[in-house]
Amino acid sequence: MAADQAFVTLATNDSYARGAMVLGKSLKNHKTSKKLVVLIGPHVSDQSRAVLHNIYDEVRLVDVLDSGDAAHLAMMKRPDLGVTFTKLHCWTLTHYSKCVFMDADTLVVSNIDELFDREELSAAPDPGWPDCFNSGVFVFCPSNETYGKLLQYCTQHGSFDGGDQGVLNGFFSDWATADITKHLPFIYNMSSIAIYTYLPAFKQYGANAKVVHFLGQMKPWSYTYNPSQRRLKGDMQGSLDPSFLLEWWALYSGEVVPLLMGDYGDQPFYSGCEEDVAESTHVQPIMSSAERKQKWEQGQADYMGIDSFDNIQKKLDVFLK
Amino acid sequence: MRLSRSLSITSLSGLPLFEEESLPVEDLLLFEVAWEVTNKVGGIYTVIQTKAKITVDEWGENYFMMGPYYEHNFKTQVEKCEPPNQAIRAAMDSLINNGCQVHFGRWLIEGSPYVILFDIGAAAWNLDRWKGDLWSACGIGLPYHDREANDSLILGSLVAWFFKELTDQLQDKLNVVAHFHEWQAGTGLVLSRSRNLPLATIFTTHATLLGRYLCAGNADFYNNLDKFDIDREAGERQIYHRYCLERAAVHCAHVFTTVSQITAVEADHMLHRNPDVVTPNGLNVRKFSAMHEFQNLHSMNKSKIQEFVRGHFYGHLDFNLEKTLFFFIAGRYEFSNKGADLFLESLSRLNYLLRVHKSDVTVVVFFIMPAKTNNFNVESLKGQAVRKQLWDTAQSVKEKFGKKLYESLLRGEIPDMSKILDRDDFTIMKRAIYATQRHSLPPVTTHNMLDDSTDPILGNIRRIGLFNGRNDRVKIVFHPEFLSSTSPLLPMDYEEFVRGCHLGVFPSYYEPWGYTPGECTVMGIPSVTTNLSGFGCFMEEHVSDPSEYGIYIVDRRFRSADESCNQLTQFMFSFCQKSRRQRIIQRNRTERLSDLLDWRYLGRFYMHARHLALSRSFPEKFRPEHLNLTSTQGFRYPRPSSVPPSPSASIHSTPHHSDEEDDDTYDEEEEAERDRLNIKAPFSVGADTDGKRTQPVENGN
């Protein structure tokens, strides 16, 4: 029955698309027998889509605002849950009998096909409130009926945390008490938070990790990586143990960047790898212009990167010629 | 500040007059934009205020200064009036009709220039939109918390808007020159250029933003100039957005200027553009009608300082006031940047030299640097009270003595000296003398310092041990407050005090220009400066053997700190060995250098900058000038380096010669010839700029 089961992830922009590329590669490298599906938002670039097609069996565009269906109607009532509605779309993949959803900021470090032996809704405890499950990794069965009920639940109850985790914990509200077999071991969704909340346990069990979840503001793609030295640059405070980050980057720079280069062709793009930055003639911003401006206004201009004065000078030269 | 000097037969009136083809100012409008127009914040205020007269003399009613409007400043410094030019009126109205406030008037300073002042607060409602404009044009954002940066954007946006309206009105009838000072005004330059307004733009930095920060925190700024990663340095100090505004203005200006050679070097590294013109800072110099009046003023004001010293050092006046020299350092309290650290170390070495040479010269050194205090200390006030009491006692006894003498003479008798003063008089005098007994040393500082234990000047004084002991030939008085003619302690204003001193000492490490030694020069007072100060660079370039003219230039750029300290010590020691007559002659020479510092001559560099900007922005109408071809004058017969140095000082083995036997003579004609040989006219503006433009020429209208 392998043909009708799939891992599913979501990428709403090019940054998360890179995460999805690495996740897909890590699943394949660990010899998964399941299909790979990625849901993308309309803002993902053509080049990223091409690479995702290369890695994933199915790339599905989800544009909630562009549909006349129930999701759009629900969105009109709850516009704050925009990204959540996109994620809930995974329940419409009814050509699969069972799926495992994984956020794009996760990394698989061993084969996890055994997750498909679990029933809906199986997930690991959230480290912040263990009676809630973390929605970064969960087992579900696609169903239009369930999809409709989820939308209805959103319309009536909203989300207690403003995101999908609140919705799903509300909808599957008996997860904490009803069936212990639906509680996944923590090693299937090990977050970086574990390293500093219970360091001895991490030392004891961390080597058994199967899925690493890069929770928090800083994502792997927020750093800069030097492939020849296998070193990272950036604020490392949140990660006392960078080995998983380095594993992410080794996979990214070794297997994903070549695909990106193939699809970008002669166009320059920002890979995040130090050697490539030197070669490119133009740095394409990851953050939007509005996001960069906001960073300046918070006193956090990227003065060693995109906001260097050399780049400002290029902008000035446009009107000085 | 209007500094006066005397008319001397050998005044430098022979300096060449202007040879430049003058600009057709009737076809031009000149605007000068600075945050400090009518708004005194720092030294730039002095520059633009003292320069205004010569600019008005040249440009007349076509010259306008622009800055922020502050009600208090406007009421006390500006006479409100109507703009003389219809286009300016229309441009102002355009801003006013769109909800902003613009004020016009004459600034009540010499020259009475027109000012256009923009109300920042009234326009603050546009800030978010203007931040968007700045972001779109340059990719520079401003932090919410930086009020000064946000205000500079508002001013810059208003100025650019004004120029847009103005140039639309003028079309091709008049060309506009806009001169912007410092990053606070530079935003207006950037925005004007981003809109391709037909302006000839000049940007002047008086000191780079990052340079000042690095100097304050880094002890070896100049030796590492080429090693700084300037984006990183600015970012780490959280001034990155200001630094970007400054560099953007530098990059966009048709002409970039700074105030001295040393700041030009700094700008090259900190802003990555070499200044096109160095525009030194000048002063307004008024000539006295009486010859050598400045020497009389020196004598009068020296007496006032001597009175203070009598009070401050009561009980320890075992040194000869006629053999006492007054040195001083003054300025903002920037311990390292002003060179106070070097000065204190050098003073301890000077004290040692004077003692081992058994010199009869005493040096009283004044530190006039404002710091936090809670009023005068009791000891200082008591000193002046004791002095006054002694004076009163002496006057009282003198009066009684005179009266008795008079009466005795009237009786036809020579008075009996043993009876002319009675026992009570001796008692009064004895009591007065006992009151001068003192168990403590004269205080090093005149005030109670709030940070006594951590103050760097006091800390260094403790380290070097100069506590005004009897055997010390160098005495220190730290006056941590600006001078005031109403002070109960030292009732003199700054100019009077300077005139009464013998030597100003300003061994600055970071001093983009340095007005204090210039002010000394104009008053005829010798001074010490360094080759890291703009003034020092200027004098080094224009005066051969500046020491002879009372300008001692310490080499802090190419020598180690210890070598610089020794050099400063030697300068001061050799000054201490001068006879009174030699000092008088030197003051005459110093005072004659005033002409070099007069805006009437230094304004020439600003004229050149304007001409250059016009030739770059409107090349069809204005040709680049070739000033270097006509007016460069080198030194003539500078002192040969092979001349052996004078014999070094030695302990006197015979009685010291009296002043009457001094073989120095003062011959006016010889002095005039000396000036011709040693002083180079400041008209050279460096290499021919034709063909060396660093900016693409913008198409003129």
Short mmCIF file of C-alpha atoms in Angstrom, two decimals, chain B residues 279-582:
data_model
loop_
_atom_site.label_atom_id
_atom_site.label_comp_id
_atom_site.label_asym_id
_atom_site.label_seq_id
_atom_site.Cartn_x
_atom_site.Cartn_y
_atom_site.Cartn_z
CA THR B 279 37.95 74.69 3.09
CA PRO B 280 39.73 75.93 6.22
CA ASN B 281 37.78 77.73 8.91
CA GLY B 282 38.39 81.44 9.30
CA LEU B 283 37.68 84.20 11.77
CA ASN B 284 36.49 87.76 11.49
CA VAL B 285 39.47 89.93 12.28
CA ARG B 286 39.11 93.62 13.15
CA LYS B 287 42.16 95.82 13.23
CA PHE B 288 42.90 98.04 16.18
CA SER B 289 43.43 101.69 15.44
CA ALA B 290 46.26 101.89 17.95
CA MET B 291 49.56 100.26 17.19
CA HIS B 292 50.50 97.34 19.43
CA GLU B 293 47.26 97.71 21.35
CA PHE B 294 47.18 93.95 21.68
CA GLN B 295 50.42 94.08 23.68
CA ASN B 296 48.83 96.57 26.07
CA LEU B 297 45.83 94.31 26.43
CA HIS B 298 48.15 91.43 27.18
CA SER B 299 49.77 93.42 29.96
CA MET B 300 46.48 94.56 31.48
CA ASN B 301 44.89 91.14 31.47
CA LYS B 302 48.04 89.49 32.74
CA SER B 303 47.74 91.70 35.83
CA LYS B 304 44.25 90.38 36.42
CA ILE B 305 45.49 86.82 36.27
CA GLN B 306 48.32 87.72 38.62
CA GLU B 307 45.76 88.98 41.11
CA PHE B 308 43.97 85.66 40.96
CA VAL B 309 47.29 83.86 41.46
CA ARG B 310 48.09 86.01 44.50
CA GLY B 311 44.88 84.84 46.09
CA HIS B 312 45.02 81.24 45.00
CA PHE B 313 48.61 80.74 46.13
CA TYR B 314 48.52 82.83 49.32
CA GLY B 315 50.95 81.50 51.89
CA HIS B 316 52.96 79.91 49.08
CA LEU B 317 53.92 82.99 47.12
CA ASP B 318 57.61 82.26 47.24
CA PHE B 319 57.91 82.58 43.48
CA ASN B 320 58.41 85.78 41.54
CA LEU B 321 55.22 86.79 39.74
CA GLU B 322 57.26 88.80 37.28
CA LYS B 323 59.01 85.55 36.39
CA THR B 324 55.80 83.56 36.13
CA LEU B 325 54.32 82.38 32.85
CA PHE B 326 50.66 81.53 32.34
CA PHE B 327 49.88 78.55 30.11
CA PHE B 328 46.36 77.27 29.43
CA ILE B 329 44.36 74.60 27.68
CA ALA B 330 40.67 75.13 26.99
CA GLY B 331 37.83 73.43 25.21
CA ARG B 332 35.20 70.76 25.59
CA TYR B 333 36.17 68.13 28.11
CA GLU B 334 37.49 65.42 25.78
CA PHE B 335 40.46 64.18 27.73
CA SER B 336 42.22 62.24 24.97
CA ASN B 337 40.94 64.00 21.88
CA LYS B 338 42.01 67.39 23.23
CA GLY B 339 45.41 66.04 24.25
CA ALA B 340 45.01 66.76 27.96
CA ASP B 341 46.62 63.38 28.64
CA LEU B 342 49.75 64.27 26.70
CA PHE B 343 49.81 67.74 28.21
CA LEU B 344 49.76 66.54 31.81
CA GLU B 345 52.55 64.05 31.24
CA SER B 346 54.55 66.73 29.48
CA LEU B 347 54.02 69.15 32.37
CA SER B 348 55.57 66.70 34.79
CA ARG B 349 58.61 66.49 32.52
CA LEU B 350 58.73 70.28 32.23
CA ASN B 351 58.61 70.57 36.00
CA TYR B 352 61.57 68.23 36.23
CA LEU B 353 63.56 70.19 33.65
CA LEU B 354 62.90 73.51 35.33
CA ARG B 355 63.93 72.11 38.70
CA VAL B 356 67.18 70.48 37.56
CA HIS B 357 68.11 73.65 35.70
CA LYS B 358 67.34 75.62 38.87
CA SER B 359 65.25 77.90 36.75
CA ASP B 360 63.72 80.95 38.37
CA VAL B 361 60.75 80.68 36.00
CA THR B 362 57.44 79.42 37.36
CA VAL B 363 54.64 78.19 35.15
CA VAL B 364 51.01 78.35 36.26
CA VAL B 365 48.88 76.14 34.02
CA PHE B 366 45.14 76.64 33.69
CA PHE B 367 42.82 73.84 32.56
CA ILE B 368 39.59 75.51 31.41
CA MET B 369 37.44 72.46 30.64
CA PRO B 370 33.84 72.24 31.82
CA ALA B 371 32.97 69.29 34.03
CA LYS B 372 30.30 68.48 36.59
CA THR B 373 30.74 70.40 39.81
CA ASN B 374 28.69 71.66 42.70
CA ASN B 375 30.17 75.12 42.98
CA PHE B 376 33.49 76.60 44.00
CA ASN B 377 35.41 74.93 46.76
CA VAL B 378 35.83 76.82 50.02
CA GLU B 379 39.61 76.92 49.76
CA SER B 380 39.54 78.79 46.45
CA LEU B 381 37.05 81.36 47.68
CA LYS B 382 39.02 81.79 50.89
CA GLY B 383 42.16 82.44 48.89
CA GLN B 384 40.58 85.37 47.10
CA ALA B 385 39.10 86.61 50.38
CA VAL B 386 42.52 86.52 52.06
CA ARG B 387 44.06 88.41 49.16
CA LYS B 388 41.34 91.06 49.34
CA GLN B 389 41.76 91.38 53.11
CA LEU B 390 45.51 91.87 52.72
CA TRP B 391 44.84 94.52 50.14
CA ASP B 392 42.38 96.27 52.43
CA THR B 393 44.83 96.11 55.33
CA ALA B 394 47.61 97.54 53.21
CA GLN B 395 45.37 100.33 51.96
CA SER B 396 44.26 101.13 55.48
CA VAL B 397 47.80 101.30 56.87
CA LYS B 398 48.96 103.25 53.84
CA GLU B 399 46.21 105.80 54.34
CA LYS B 400 47.04 106.26 58.01
CA PHE B 401 50.74 106.53 57.26
CA GLY B 402 50.15 109.10 54.56
CA LYS B 403 47.99 111.18 56.83
CA LYS B 404 50.56 111.26 59.61
CA LEU B 405 53.34 112.03 57.17
CA TYR B 406 51.32 114.93 55.82
CA GLU B 407 50.62 116.33 59.24
CA SER B 408 54.23 116.05 60.27
CA LEU B 409 55.44 117.82 57.16
CA LEU B 410 52.92 120.58 57.76
CA ARG B 411 54.54 121.15 61.11
CA GLY B 412 57.89 121.51 59.41
CA GLU B 413 59.26 118.30 60.92
CA ILE B 414 60.73 115.15 59.48
CA PRO B 415 58.66 112.43 61.14
CA ASP B 416 60.21 109.98 63.53
CA MET B 417 59.90 106.73 61.63
CA SER B 418 59.82 104.67 64.78
CA LYS B 419 56.70 106.49 65.95
CA ILE B 420 54.78 107.15 62.76
CA LEU B 421 53.00 103.79 63.03
CA ASP B 422 51.59 102.98 66.42
CA ARG B 423 51.37 99.60 68.10
CA ASP B 424 47.83 98.96 66.86
CA ASP B 425 48.99 99.23 63.26
CA PHE B 426 51.64 96.58 63.76
CA THR B 427 49.07 94.37 65.46
CA ILE B 428 46.73 94.67 62.49
CA MET B 429 49.48 93.82 60.04
CA LYS B 430 50.69 90.88 62.10
CA ARG B 431 47.19 89.48 62.33
CA ALA B 432 46.81 89.82 58.56
CA ILE B 433 50.07 87.97 57.98
CA TYR B 434 49.09 85.20 60.39
CA ALA B 435 45.89 84.79 58.39
CA THR B 436 47.98 83.87 55.36
CA GLN B 437 49.46 80.88 57.11
CA ARG B 438 48.30 77.74 55.44
CA HIS B 439 48.62 74.10 56.33
CA SER B 440 47.41 72.81 53.00
CA LEU B 441 48.79 73.22 49.52
CA PRO B 442 47.00 75.57 47.12
CA PRO B 443 44.14 73.53 45.60
CA VAL B 444 44.65 72.01 42.19
CA THR B 445 41.02 72.59 41.26
CA THR B 446 38.84 75.60 41.95
CA HIS B 447 35.55 73.73 42.28
CA ASN B 448 34.14 70.74 44.11
CA MET B 449 34.06 68.02 41.49
CA LEU B 450 31.15 65.61 41.39
CA ASP B 451 33.39 62.88 39.98
CA ASP B 452 36.47 63.76 41.98
CA SER B 453 37.80 60.23 42.30
CA THR B 454 37.22 59.26 38.68
CA ASP B 455 37.92 62.53 36.88
CA PRO B 456 40.68 61.79 34.36
CA ILE B 457 42.41 65.14 34.76
CA LEU B 458 42.53 64.85 38.55
CA GLY B 459 43.48 61.19 38.30
CA ASN B 460 46.46 62.04 36.14
CA ILE B 461 47.48 64.93 38.37
CA ARG B 462 47.57 62.50 41.28
CA ARG B 463 49.64 60.10 39.24
CA ILE B 464 52.25 62.68 38.23
CA GLY B 465 52.22 64.24 41.69
CA LEU B 466 51.89 67.91 40.72
CA PHE B 467 50.11 69.21 43.81
CA ASN B 468 51.34 72.81 43.75
CA GLY B 469 54.15 72.01 46.18
CA ARG B 470 56.61 74.80 46.98
CA ASN B 471 59.45 73.18 45.11
CA ASP B 472 57.43 72.56 41.97
CA ARG B 473 58.01 75.07 39.23
CA VAL B 474 54.84 73.97 37.44
CA LYS B 475 51.63 74.83 39.27
CA ILE B 476 48.22 73.63 38.15
CA VAL B 477 44.82 75.27 38.35
CA PHE B 478 41.91 73.21 37.00
CA HIS B 479 38.92 75.49 36.41
CA PRO B 480 36.12 73.09 35.40
CA GLU B 481 33.77 75.76 34.14
CA PHE B 482 33.69 78.25 31.31
CA LEU B 483 35.09 81.61 32.31
CA SER B 484 32.76 84.45 33.17
CA SER B 485 33.38 88.12 33.79
CA THR B 486 31.00 87.92 36.75
CA SER B 487 32.83 85.08 38.49
CA PRO B 488 33.70 85.78 42.14
CA LEU B 489 36.91 83.84 41.67
CA LEU B 490 38.41 84.88 38.33
CA PRO B 491 36.29 87.70 36.90
CA MET B 492 37.41 87.60 33.28
CA ASP B 493 35.72 86.58 30.08
CA TYR B 494 37.44 84.09 27.81
CA GLU B 495 39.01 86.65 25.49
CA GLU B 496 40.45 88.67 28.36
CA PHE B 497 41.88 85.54 29.91
CA VAL B 498 43.51 84.41 26.67
CA ARG B 499 45.05 87.83 26.16
CA GLY B 500 46.52 87.71 29.62
CA CYS B 501 48.20 84.34 29.11
CA HIS B 502 51.58 83.66 27.56
CA LEU B 503 50.93 80.38 25.74
CA GLY B 504 47.91 78.34 24.74
CA VAL B 505 48.58 74.62 24.63
CA PHE B 506 46.29 72.48 22.45
CA PRO B 507 48.09 69.19 21.72
CA SER B 508 44.95 67.65 20.22
CA TYR B 509 44.72 64.11 19.01
CA TYR B 510 41.38 64.65 17.28
CA GLU B 511 40.66 68.21 16.22
CA PRO B 512 39.12 68.60 12.76
CA TRP B 513 39.90 72.30 12.71
CA GLY B 514 40.73 73.82 16.08
CA TYR B 515 39.43 77.30 16.68
CA THR B 516 41.24 77.80 19.99
CA PRO B 517 44.79 78.13 18.59
CA GLY B 518 43.42 80.33 15.81
CA GLU B 519 41.85 82.65 18.35
CA CYS B 520 45.17 82.81 20.21
CA THR B 521 46.95 83.73 17.00
CA VAL B 522 44.59 86.58 16.22
CA MET B 523 45.16 87.94 19.74
CA GLY B 524 48.90 87.67 19.30
CA ILE B 525 49.26 84.85 21.84
CA PRO B 526 51.59 81.97 20.87
CA SER B 527 50.09 78.50 20.95
CA VAL B 528 50.91 74.83 20.66
CA THR B 529 48.95 72.70 18.22
CA THR B 530 49.54 69.38 16.43
CA ASN B 531 49.66 67.99 12.93
CA LEU B 532 46.50 66.08 13.76
CA SER B 533 44.55 69.31 14.04
CA GLY B 534 43.32 71.16 10.99
CA PHE B 535 44.80 74.43 12.21
CA GLY B 536 48.18 72.77 12.69
CA CYS B 537 48.09 71.30 9.18
CA PHE B 538 47.16 74.67 7.75
CA MET B 539 49.99 76.50 9.51
CA GLU B 540 52.49 73.79 8.68
CA GLU B 541 51.61 74.25 5.03
CA HIS B 542 51.67 78.04 4.98
CA VAL B 543 54.39 79.07 7.41
CA SER B 544 57.99 78.02 7.22
CA ASP B 545 59.48 77.68 10.70
CA PRO B 546 56.15 78.27 12.48
CA SER B 547 57.80 78.17 15.90
CA GLU B 548 59.35 81.55 15.19
CA TYR B 549 55.84 82.85 14.69
CA GLY B 550 54.61 81.36 17.93
CA ILE B 551 52.90 78.35 16.38
CA TYR B 552 54.43 75.22 17.88
CA ILE B 553 53.32 72.12 15.99
CA VAL B 554 53.73 68.85 17.87
CA ASP B 555 54.09 65.84 15.61
CA ARG B 556 51.50 63.39 16.87
CA ARG B 557 50.90 61.80 13.51
CA PHE B 558 54.28 60.27 12.77
CA ARG B 559 55.87 60.09 16.21
CA SER B 560 55.20 57.80 19.12
CA ALA B 561 53.34 59.10 22.13
CA ASP B 562 56.55 59.35 24.14
CA GLU B 563 58.38 61.21 21.39
CA SER B 564 55.46 63.59 20.99
CA CYS B 565 55.47 64.19 24.71
CA ASN B 566 59.18 65.00 24.69
CA GLN B 567 58.71 67.34 21.76
CA LEU B 568 55.94 69.17 23.58
CA THR B 569 58.12 69.37 26.68
CA GLN B 570 60.96 70.89 24.67
CA PHE B 571 58.63 73.43 23.08
CA MET B 572 57.42 74.54 26.49
CA PHE B 573 60.89 74.52 28.02
CA SER B 574 62.34 76.64 25.22
CA PHE B 575 59.42 79.02 25.64
CA CYS B 576 60.23 79.29 29.36
CA GLN B 577 63.78 80.31 28.51
CA LYS B 578 62.74 83.27 26.39
CA SER B 579 63.38 86.68 27.82
CA ARG B 580 60.52 89.09 28.21
CA ARG B 581 61.66 91.02 25.18
CA GLN B 582 61.91 87.88 23.10
#
